Short mmCIF file of C-alpha atoms and ligand atoms in Angstrom, two decimals:
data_model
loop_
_atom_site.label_atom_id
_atom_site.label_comp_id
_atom_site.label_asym_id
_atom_site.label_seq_id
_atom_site.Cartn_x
_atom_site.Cartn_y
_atom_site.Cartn_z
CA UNK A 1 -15.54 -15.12 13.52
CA UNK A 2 -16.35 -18.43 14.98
CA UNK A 3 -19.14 -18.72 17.51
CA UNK A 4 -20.08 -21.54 19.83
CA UNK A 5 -23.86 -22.13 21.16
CA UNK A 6 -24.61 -23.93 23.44
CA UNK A 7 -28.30 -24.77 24.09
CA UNK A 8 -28.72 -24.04 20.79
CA UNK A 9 -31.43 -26.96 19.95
CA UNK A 10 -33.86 -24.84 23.12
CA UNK A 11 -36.21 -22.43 22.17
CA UNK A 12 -34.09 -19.01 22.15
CA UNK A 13 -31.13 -21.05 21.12
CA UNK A 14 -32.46 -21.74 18.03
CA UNK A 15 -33.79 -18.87 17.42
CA UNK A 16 -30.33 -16.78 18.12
CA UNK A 17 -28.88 -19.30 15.45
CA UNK A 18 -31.16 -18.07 12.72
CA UNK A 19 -30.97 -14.42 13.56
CA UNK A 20 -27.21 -14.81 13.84
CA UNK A 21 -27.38 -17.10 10.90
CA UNK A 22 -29.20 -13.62 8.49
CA UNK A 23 -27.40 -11.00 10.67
CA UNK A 24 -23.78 -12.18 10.14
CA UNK A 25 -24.02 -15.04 7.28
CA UNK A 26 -20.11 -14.73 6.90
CA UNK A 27 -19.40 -16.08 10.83
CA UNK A 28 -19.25 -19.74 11.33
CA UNK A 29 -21.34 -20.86 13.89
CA UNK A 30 -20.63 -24.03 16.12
CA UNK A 31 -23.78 -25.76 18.33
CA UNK A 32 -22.68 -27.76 21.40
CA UNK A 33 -26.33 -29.27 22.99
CA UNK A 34 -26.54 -32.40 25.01
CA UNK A 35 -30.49 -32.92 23.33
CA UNK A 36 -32.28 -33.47 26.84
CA UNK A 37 -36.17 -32.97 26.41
CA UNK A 38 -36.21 -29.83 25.57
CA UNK A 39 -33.79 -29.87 22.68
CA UNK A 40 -34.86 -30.97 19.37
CA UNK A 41 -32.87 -31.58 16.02
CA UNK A 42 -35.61 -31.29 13.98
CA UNK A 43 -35.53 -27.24 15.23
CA UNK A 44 -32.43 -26.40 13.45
CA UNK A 45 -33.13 -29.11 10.45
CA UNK A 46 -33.04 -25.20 8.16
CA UNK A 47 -29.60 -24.57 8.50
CA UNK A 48 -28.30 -28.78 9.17
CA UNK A 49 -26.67 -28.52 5.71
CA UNK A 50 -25.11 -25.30 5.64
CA UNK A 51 -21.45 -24.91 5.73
CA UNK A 52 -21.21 -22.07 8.01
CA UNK A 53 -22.47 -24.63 10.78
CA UNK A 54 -21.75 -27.44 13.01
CA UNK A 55 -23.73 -29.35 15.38
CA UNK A 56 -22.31 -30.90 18.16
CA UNK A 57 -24.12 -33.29 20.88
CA UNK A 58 -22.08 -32.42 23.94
CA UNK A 59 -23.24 -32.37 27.86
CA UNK A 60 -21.50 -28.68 28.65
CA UNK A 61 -20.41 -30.57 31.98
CA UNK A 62 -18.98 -33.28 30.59
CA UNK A 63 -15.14 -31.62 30.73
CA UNK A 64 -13.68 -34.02 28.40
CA UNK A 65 -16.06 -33.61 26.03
CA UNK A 66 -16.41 -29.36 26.05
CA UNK A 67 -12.50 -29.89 26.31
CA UNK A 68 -12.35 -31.76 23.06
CA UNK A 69 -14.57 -29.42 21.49
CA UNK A 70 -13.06 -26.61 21.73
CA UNK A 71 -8.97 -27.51 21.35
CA UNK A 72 -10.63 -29.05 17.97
CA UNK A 73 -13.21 -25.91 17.04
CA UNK A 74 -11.31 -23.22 18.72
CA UNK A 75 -14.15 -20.65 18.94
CA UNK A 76 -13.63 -16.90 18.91
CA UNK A 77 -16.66 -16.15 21.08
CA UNK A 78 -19.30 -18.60 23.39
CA UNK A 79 -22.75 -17.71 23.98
CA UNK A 80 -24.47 -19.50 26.68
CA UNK A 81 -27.54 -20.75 26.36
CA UNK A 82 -28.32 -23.94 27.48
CA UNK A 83 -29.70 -24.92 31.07
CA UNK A 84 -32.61 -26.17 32.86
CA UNK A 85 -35.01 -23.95 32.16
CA UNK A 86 -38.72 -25.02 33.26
CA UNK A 87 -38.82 -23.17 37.14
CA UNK A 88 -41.76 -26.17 37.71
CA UNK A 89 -39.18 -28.74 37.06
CA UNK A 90 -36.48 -27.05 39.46
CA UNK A 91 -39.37 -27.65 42.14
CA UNK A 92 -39.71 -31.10 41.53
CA UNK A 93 -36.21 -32.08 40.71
CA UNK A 94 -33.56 -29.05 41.34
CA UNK A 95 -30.52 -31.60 41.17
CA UNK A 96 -30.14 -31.58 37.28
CA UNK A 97 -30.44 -27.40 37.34
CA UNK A 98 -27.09 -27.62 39.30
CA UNK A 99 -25.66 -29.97 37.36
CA UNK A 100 -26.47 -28.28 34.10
CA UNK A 101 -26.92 -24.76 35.06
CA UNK A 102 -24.04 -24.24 37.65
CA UNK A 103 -21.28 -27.00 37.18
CA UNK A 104 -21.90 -26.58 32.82
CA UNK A 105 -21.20 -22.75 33.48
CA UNK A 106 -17.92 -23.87 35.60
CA UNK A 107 -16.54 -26.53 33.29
CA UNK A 108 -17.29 -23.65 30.12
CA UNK A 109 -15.56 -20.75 31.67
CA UNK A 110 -12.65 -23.16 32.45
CA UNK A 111 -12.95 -23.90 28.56
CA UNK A 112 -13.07 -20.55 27.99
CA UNK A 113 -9.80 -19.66 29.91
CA UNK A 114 -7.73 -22.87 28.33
CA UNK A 115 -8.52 -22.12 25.02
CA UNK A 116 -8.36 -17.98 25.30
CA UNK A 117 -11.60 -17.21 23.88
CA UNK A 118 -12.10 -13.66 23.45
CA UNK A 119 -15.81 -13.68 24.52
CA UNK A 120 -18.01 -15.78 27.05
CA UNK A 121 -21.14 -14.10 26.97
CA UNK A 122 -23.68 -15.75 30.07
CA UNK A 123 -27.67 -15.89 28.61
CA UNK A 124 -29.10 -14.92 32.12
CA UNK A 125 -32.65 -14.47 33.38
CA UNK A 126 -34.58 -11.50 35.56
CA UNK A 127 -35.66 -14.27 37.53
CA UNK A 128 -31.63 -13.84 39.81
CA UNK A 129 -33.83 -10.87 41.20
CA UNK A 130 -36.49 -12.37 42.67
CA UNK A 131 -39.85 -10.67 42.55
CA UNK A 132 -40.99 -7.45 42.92
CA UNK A 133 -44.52 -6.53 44.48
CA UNK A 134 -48.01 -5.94 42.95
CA UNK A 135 -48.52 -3.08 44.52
CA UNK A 136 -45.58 -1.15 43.74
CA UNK A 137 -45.40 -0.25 40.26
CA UNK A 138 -42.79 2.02 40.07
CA UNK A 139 -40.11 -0.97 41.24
CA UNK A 140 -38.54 -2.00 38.12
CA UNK A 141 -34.99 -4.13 37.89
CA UNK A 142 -31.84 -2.49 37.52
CA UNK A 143 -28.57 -3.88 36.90
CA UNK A 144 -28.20 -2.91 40.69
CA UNK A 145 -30.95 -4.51 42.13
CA UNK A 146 -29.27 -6.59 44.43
CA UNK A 147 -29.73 -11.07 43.31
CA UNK A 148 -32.06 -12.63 45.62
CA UNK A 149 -33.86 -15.67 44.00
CA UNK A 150 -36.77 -17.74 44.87
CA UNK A 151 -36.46 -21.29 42.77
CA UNK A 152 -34.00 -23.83 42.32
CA UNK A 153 -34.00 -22.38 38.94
CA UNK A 154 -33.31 -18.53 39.56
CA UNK A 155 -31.06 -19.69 42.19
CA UNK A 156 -28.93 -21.85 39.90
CA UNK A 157 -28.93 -19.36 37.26
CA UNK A 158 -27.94 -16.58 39.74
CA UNK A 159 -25.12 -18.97 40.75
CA UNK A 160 -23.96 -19.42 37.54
CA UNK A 161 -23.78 -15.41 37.14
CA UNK A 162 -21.57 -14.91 40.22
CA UNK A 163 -19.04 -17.56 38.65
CA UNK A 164 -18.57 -15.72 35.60
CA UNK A 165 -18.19 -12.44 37.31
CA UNK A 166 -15.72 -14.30 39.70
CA UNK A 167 -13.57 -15.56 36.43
CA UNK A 168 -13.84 -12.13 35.34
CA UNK A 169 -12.48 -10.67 38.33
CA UNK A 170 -9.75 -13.45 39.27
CA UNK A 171 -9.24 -14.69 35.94
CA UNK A 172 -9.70 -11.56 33.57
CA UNK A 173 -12.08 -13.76 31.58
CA UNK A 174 -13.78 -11.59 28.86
CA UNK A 175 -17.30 -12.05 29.93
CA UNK A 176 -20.55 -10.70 29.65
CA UNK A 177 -23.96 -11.25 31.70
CA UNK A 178 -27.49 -10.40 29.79
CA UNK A 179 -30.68 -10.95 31.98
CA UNK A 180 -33.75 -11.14 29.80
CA UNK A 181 -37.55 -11.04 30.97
CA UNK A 182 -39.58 -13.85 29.70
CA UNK A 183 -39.31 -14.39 26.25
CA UNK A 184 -41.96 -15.95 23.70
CA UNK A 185 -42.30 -16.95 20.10
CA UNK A 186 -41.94 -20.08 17.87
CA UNK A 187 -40.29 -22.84 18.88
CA UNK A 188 -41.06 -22.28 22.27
CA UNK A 189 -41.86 -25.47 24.87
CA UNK A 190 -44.81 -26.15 25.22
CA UNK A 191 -44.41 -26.94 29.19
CA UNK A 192 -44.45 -23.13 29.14
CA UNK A 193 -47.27 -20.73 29.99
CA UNK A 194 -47.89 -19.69 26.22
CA UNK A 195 -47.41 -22.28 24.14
CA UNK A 196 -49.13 -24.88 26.52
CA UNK A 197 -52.38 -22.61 26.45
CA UNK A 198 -52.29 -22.51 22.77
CA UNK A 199 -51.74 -25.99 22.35
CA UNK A 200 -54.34 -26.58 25.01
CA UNK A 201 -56.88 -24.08 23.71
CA UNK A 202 -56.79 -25.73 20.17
CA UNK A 203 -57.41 -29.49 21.31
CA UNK A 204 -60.38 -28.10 23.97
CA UNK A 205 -58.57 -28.96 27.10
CA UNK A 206 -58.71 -27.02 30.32
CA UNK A 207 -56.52 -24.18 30.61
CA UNK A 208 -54.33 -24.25 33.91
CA UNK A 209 -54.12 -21.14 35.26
CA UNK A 210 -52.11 -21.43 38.45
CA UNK A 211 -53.45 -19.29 41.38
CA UNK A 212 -55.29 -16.13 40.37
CA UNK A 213 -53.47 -15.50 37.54
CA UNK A 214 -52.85 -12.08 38.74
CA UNK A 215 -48.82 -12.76 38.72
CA UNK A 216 -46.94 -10.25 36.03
CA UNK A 217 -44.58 -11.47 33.56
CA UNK A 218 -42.45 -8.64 31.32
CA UNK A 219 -43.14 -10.32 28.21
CA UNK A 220 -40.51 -9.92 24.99
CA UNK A 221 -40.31 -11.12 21.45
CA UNK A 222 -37.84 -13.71 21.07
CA UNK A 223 -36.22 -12.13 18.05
CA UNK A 224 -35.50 -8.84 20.21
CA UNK A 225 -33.51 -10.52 22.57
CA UNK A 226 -31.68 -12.20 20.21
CA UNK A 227 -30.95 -8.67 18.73
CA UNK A 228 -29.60 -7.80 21.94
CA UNK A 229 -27.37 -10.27 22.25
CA UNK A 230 -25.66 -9.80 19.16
CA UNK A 231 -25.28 -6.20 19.83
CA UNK A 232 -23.69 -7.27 23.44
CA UNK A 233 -21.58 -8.70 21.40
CA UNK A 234 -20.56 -6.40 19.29
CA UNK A 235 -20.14 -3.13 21.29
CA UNK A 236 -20.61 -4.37 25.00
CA UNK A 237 -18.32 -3.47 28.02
CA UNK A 238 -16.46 -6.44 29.51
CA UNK A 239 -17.65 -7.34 32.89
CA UNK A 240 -20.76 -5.67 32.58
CA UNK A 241 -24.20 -6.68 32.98
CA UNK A 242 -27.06 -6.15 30.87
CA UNK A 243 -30.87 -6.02 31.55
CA UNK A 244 -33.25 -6.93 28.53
CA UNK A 245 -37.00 -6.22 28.21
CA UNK A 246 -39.51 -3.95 26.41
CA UNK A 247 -41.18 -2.46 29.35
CA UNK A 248 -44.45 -5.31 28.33
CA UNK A 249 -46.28 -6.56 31.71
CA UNK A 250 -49.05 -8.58 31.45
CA UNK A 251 -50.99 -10.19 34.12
CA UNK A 252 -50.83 -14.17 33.57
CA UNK A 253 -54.80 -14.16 33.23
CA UNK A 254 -54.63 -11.73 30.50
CA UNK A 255 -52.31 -13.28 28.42
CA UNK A 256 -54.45 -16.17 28.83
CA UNK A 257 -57.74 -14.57 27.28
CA UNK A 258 -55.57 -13.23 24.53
CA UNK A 259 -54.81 -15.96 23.15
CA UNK A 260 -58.92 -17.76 23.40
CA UNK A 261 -59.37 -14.43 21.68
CA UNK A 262 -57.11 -15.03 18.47
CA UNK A 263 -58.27 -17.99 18.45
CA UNK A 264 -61.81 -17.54 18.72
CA UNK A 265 -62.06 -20.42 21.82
CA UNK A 266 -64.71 -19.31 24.89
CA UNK A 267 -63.26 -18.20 28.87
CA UNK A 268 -64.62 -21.41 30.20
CA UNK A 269 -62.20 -23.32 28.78
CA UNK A 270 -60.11 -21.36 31.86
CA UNK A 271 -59.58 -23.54 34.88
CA UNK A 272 -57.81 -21.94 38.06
CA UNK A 273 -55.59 -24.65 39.52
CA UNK A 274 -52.90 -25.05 42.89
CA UNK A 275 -50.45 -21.91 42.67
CA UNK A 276 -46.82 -22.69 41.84
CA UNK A 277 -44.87 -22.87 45.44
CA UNK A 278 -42.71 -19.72 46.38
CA UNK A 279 -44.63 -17.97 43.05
CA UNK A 280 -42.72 -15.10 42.03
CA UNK A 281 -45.27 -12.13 41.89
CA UNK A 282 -44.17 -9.61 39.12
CA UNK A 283 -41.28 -9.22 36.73
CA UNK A 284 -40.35 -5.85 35.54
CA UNK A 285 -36.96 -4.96 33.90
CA UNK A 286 -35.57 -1.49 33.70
CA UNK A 287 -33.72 -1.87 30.38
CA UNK A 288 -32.58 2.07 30.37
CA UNK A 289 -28.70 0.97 30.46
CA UNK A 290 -28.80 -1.15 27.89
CA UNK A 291 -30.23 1.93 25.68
CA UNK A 292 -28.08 4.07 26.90
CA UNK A 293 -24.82 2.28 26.07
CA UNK A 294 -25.55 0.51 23.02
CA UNK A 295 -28.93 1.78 21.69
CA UNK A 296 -31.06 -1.40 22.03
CA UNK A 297 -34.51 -0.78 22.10
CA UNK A 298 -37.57 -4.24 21.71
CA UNK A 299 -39.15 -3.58 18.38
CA UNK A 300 -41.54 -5.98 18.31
CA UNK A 301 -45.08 -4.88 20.09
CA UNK A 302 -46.76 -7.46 22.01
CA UNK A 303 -49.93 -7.74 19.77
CA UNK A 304 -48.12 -8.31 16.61
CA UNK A 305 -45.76 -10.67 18.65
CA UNK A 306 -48.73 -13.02 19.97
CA UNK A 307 -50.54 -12.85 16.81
CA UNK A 308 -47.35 -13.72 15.05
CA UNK A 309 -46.86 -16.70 17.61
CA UNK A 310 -50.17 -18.17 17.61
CA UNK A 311 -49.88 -18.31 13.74
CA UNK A 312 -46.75 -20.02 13.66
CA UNK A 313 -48.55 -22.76 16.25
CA UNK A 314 -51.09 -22.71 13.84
CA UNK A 315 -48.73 -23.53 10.70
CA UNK A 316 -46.29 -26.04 12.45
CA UNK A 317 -48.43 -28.25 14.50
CA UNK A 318 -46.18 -31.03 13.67
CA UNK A 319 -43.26 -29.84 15.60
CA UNK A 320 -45.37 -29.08 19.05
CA UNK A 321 -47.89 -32.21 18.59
CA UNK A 322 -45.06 -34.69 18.06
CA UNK A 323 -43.14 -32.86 21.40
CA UNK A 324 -46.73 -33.61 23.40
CA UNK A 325 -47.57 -36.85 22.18
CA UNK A 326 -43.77 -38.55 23.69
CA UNK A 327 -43.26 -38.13 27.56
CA UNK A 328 -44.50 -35.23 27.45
CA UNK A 329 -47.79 -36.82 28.39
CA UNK A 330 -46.33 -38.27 31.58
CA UNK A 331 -45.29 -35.15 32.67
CA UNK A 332 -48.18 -33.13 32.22
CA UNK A 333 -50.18 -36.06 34.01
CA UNK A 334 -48.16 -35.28 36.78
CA UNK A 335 -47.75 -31.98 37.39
CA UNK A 336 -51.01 -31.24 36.28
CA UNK A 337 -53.18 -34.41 36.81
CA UNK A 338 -54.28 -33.99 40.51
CA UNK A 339 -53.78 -30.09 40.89
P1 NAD B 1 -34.97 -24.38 26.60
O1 NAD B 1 -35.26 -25.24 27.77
O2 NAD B 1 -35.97 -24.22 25.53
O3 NAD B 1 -33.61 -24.90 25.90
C1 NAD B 1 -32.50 -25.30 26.62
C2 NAD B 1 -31.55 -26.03 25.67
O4 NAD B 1 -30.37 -26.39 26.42
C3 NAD B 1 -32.12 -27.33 25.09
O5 NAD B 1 -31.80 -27.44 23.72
C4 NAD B 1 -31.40 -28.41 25.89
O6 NAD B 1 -31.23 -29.64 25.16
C5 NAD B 1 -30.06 -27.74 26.15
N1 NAD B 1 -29.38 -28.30 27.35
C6 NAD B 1 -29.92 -28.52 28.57
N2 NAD B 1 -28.99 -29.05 29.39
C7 NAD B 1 -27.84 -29.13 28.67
C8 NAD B 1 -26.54 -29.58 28.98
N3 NAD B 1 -26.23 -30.07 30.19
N4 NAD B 1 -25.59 -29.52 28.01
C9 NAD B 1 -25.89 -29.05 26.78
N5 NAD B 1 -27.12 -28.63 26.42
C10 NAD B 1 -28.08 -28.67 27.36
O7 NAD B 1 -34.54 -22.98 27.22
P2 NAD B 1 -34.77 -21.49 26.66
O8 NAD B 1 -36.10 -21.01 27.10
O9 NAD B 1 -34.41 -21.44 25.23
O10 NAD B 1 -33.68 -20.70 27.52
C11 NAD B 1 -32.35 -20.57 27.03
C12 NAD B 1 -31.54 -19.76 28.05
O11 NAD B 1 -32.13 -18.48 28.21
C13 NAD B 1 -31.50 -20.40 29.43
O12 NAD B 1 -30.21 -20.21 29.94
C14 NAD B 1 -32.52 -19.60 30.23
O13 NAD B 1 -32.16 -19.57 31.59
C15 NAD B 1 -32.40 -18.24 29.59
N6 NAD B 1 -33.60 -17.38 29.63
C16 NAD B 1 -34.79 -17.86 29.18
C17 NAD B 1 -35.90 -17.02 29.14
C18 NAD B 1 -37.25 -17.50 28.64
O14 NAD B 1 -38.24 -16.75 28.76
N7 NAD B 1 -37.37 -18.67 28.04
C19 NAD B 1 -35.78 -15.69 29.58
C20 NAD B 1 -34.54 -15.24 30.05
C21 NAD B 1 -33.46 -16.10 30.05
O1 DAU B 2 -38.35 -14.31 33.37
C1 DAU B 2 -37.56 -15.15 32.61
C2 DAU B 2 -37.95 -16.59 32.84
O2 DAU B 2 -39.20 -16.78 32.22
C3 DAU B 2 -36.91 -17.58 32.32
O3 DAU B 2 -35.72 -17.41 33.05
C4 DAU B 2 -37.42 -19.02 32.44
O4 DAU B 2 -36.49 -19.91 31.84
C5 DAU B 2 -38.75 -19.11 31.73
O5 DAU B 2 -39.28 -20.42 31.86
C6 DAU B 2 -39.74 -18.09 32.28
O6 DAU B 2 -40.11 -18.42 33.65
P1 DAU B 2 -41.62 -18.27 34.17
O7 DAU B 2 -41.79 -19.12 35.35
O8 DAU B 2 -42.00 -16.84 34.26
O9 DAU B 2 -42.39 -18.88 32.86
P2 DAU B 2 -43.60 -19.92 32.72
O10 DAU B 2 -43.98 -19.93 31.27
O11 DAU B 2 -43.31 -21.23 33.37
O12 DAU B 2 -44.76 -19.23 33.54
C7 DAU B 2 -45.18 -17.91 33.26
C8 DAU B 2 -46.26 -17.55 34.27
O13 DAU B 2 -47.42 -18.34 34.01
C9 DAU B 2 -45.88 -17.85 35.71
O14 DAU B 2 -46.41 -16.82 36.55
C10 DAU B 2 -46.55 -19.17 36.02
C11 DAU B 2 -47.79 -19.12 35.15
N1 DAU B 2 -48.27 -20.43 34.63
C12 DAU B 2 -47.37 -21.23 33.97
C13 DAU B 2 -47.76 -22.45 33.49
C14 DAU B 2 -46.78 -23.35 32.77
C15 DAU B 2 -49.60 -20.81 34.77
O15 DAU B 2 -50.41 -20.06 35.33
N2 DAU B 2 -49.98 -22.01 34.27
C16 DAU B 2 -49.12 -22.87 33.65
O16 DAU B 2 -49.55 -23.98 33.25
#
């Protein structure tokens, strides 16, 4: 079995690669990532030297290059993963989320239809359903809650979901859609809400929380989604879709104190800033189908999961202080300088 990754240098990228890397250590597994600033080499440095893998610095739409790629790797199976991923960014600068995010998903389905590959499983996001209200806590997501996004972000990556179910209808591509709640764990960015108050928390800084910090994210352990994947893989329908998340919502604020509280920092460090523009309120995924047809449940409980995440931002400060200490700085000037 030969499986191509794209994204693969990103934060659940790299961590699909090692689960896939323990799960299945007879497949060969191919990584196509174009390295913008939010891959990094130095991630998948563990398995560099193995046989069993290839890394490949590609733009998923550059055509010629994907092309090349796969007439000369000919992979069984694709697994999506790289885009644009920061929705912060997508308000600033949505351009590049098309680019990536809907035109890469175009030019690797075309791939995917040259070269016959048997699988092209899309890594999706809950975000394609926009938000659901406070107030209402028995909304959840269903694979039938109809898309309707909010960001240049959700709205690429809902764009890039009706293409594959397009190829799969026109085309009879063999593809499948998962659409995860926010993830977390190591070698996650630290432009994003947890590992930017852990990194901030240990050097002293303010803590940005935007708003209130009463907006609820369904948060899952990186290493369960990456289970589900593989298990999409293995047993899921073709065509269908595939809601992931471990019934976990948290209220931004409380996350927040969480973490001061592993790591023994004081509230005041808290500092509430500007709200993010057209702020999705809550996040909430029904993941009852994807028990249901292939027995996928999240293992990983959320206070284990943080504690296990803070430690490993304890025990690798290289890899986050030498991401922070590059441009990083610039952009954290500006989105967060005057807000
Ligand atoms: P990330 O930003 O950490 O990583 C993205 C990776 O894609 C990077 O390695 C980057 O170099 C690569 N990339 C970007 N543009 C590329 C291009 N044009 N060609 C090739 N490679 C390119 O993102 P992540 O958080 O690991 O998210 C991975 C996927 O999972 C995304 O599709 C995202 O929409 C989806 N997702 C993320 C979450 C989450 O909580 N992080 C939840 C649900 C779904
Ligand atoms: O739901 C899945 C999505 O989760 C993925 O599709 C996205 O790729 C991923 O980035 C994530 O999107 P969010 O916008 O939910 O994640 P983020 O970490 O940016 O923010 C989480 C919440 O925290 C959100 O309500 C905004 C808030 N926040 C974020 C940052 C970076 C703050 O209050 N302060 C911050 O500095």
């Amino acid at each position: 079995m030969k499986i191509l990754i794209t994204g693969g240098a990103g934060f659940i990228g790299s961590n699909f690669i090692f689960y896939m890397r323990k799960a299945h250590p007879d497949y060969e597994l191919m990584c196509v990532d174009k390295l913008t600033y939010a891959g990094n080499l130095e991630t998948l440095e563990p398995v560099m030297d193995d046989e069993k893998f290839t890394f490949i610095k590609a733009d998923i739409a550059d055509r010629k290059a994907i092309y090349e790629t796969f007439e000369k790797e000919q992979p069984d199976v694709v697994v999506n993963f790289a885009a644009e991923s920061h929705v912060d960014r997508s308000i600033e600068n949505p351009a590049v989320f098309l680019e990536t995010n809907v035109m890469g998903t175009q030019v690797l389905l075309d791939a995917s239809r040259k070269y016959g590959v048997k699988r092209y499983h899309q890594v999706s996001t809950d975000e394609v359903y926009g938000d659901l209200p406070l107030d209402r806590p028995d909304l959840f997501f269903t694979e039938q809650t109809p898309i309707h996004t909010s960001s240049p972000y959700s709205a690429s990556k809902a764009s890039a979901d009706l293409l594959c179910q397009a190829y799969y209808r026109t085309y009879g591509i063999p593809i499948t859609i998962s659409r995860c709640s926010n993830n977390y764990g190591p070698y996650h960015f630290p432009e994003k809400l947890i590992p930017l108050m852990i990194a901030n928390a240990l050097a002293d800084k303010p803590l940005p929380v935007y708003g209130e910090g009463i907006n609820v994210r369904d948060w899952l352990y990186v290493e369960d989604h990456c289970r589900a994947i593989d298990l999409i893989l293995e047993k899921g329908k073709i065509g269908n879709v595939y809601n992931i998340g471990g019934h976990n919502e948290m209220r931004n604020i409380d996350i927040v104190k969480k973490i001061l509280e592993i790591l023994g920092k004081p509230e005041s460090l808290i500092t509430y800033v500007t709200d993010r523009k057209g702020h999705d309120m809550r996040y909430a995924i029904d993941p009852t189908f994807i028990y249901n047809e292939l027995g996928w449940l999240s293992e990983t409980k959320f206070e284990d999961g943080i504690k296990k995440t803070v430690q490993w931002y304890l025990e690798n400060r290289s890899w986050w202080e030498n991401i922070i200490s590059g441009e990083y700085q610039d952009y954290y000037e500006k989105m967060y300088g005057n807000r």
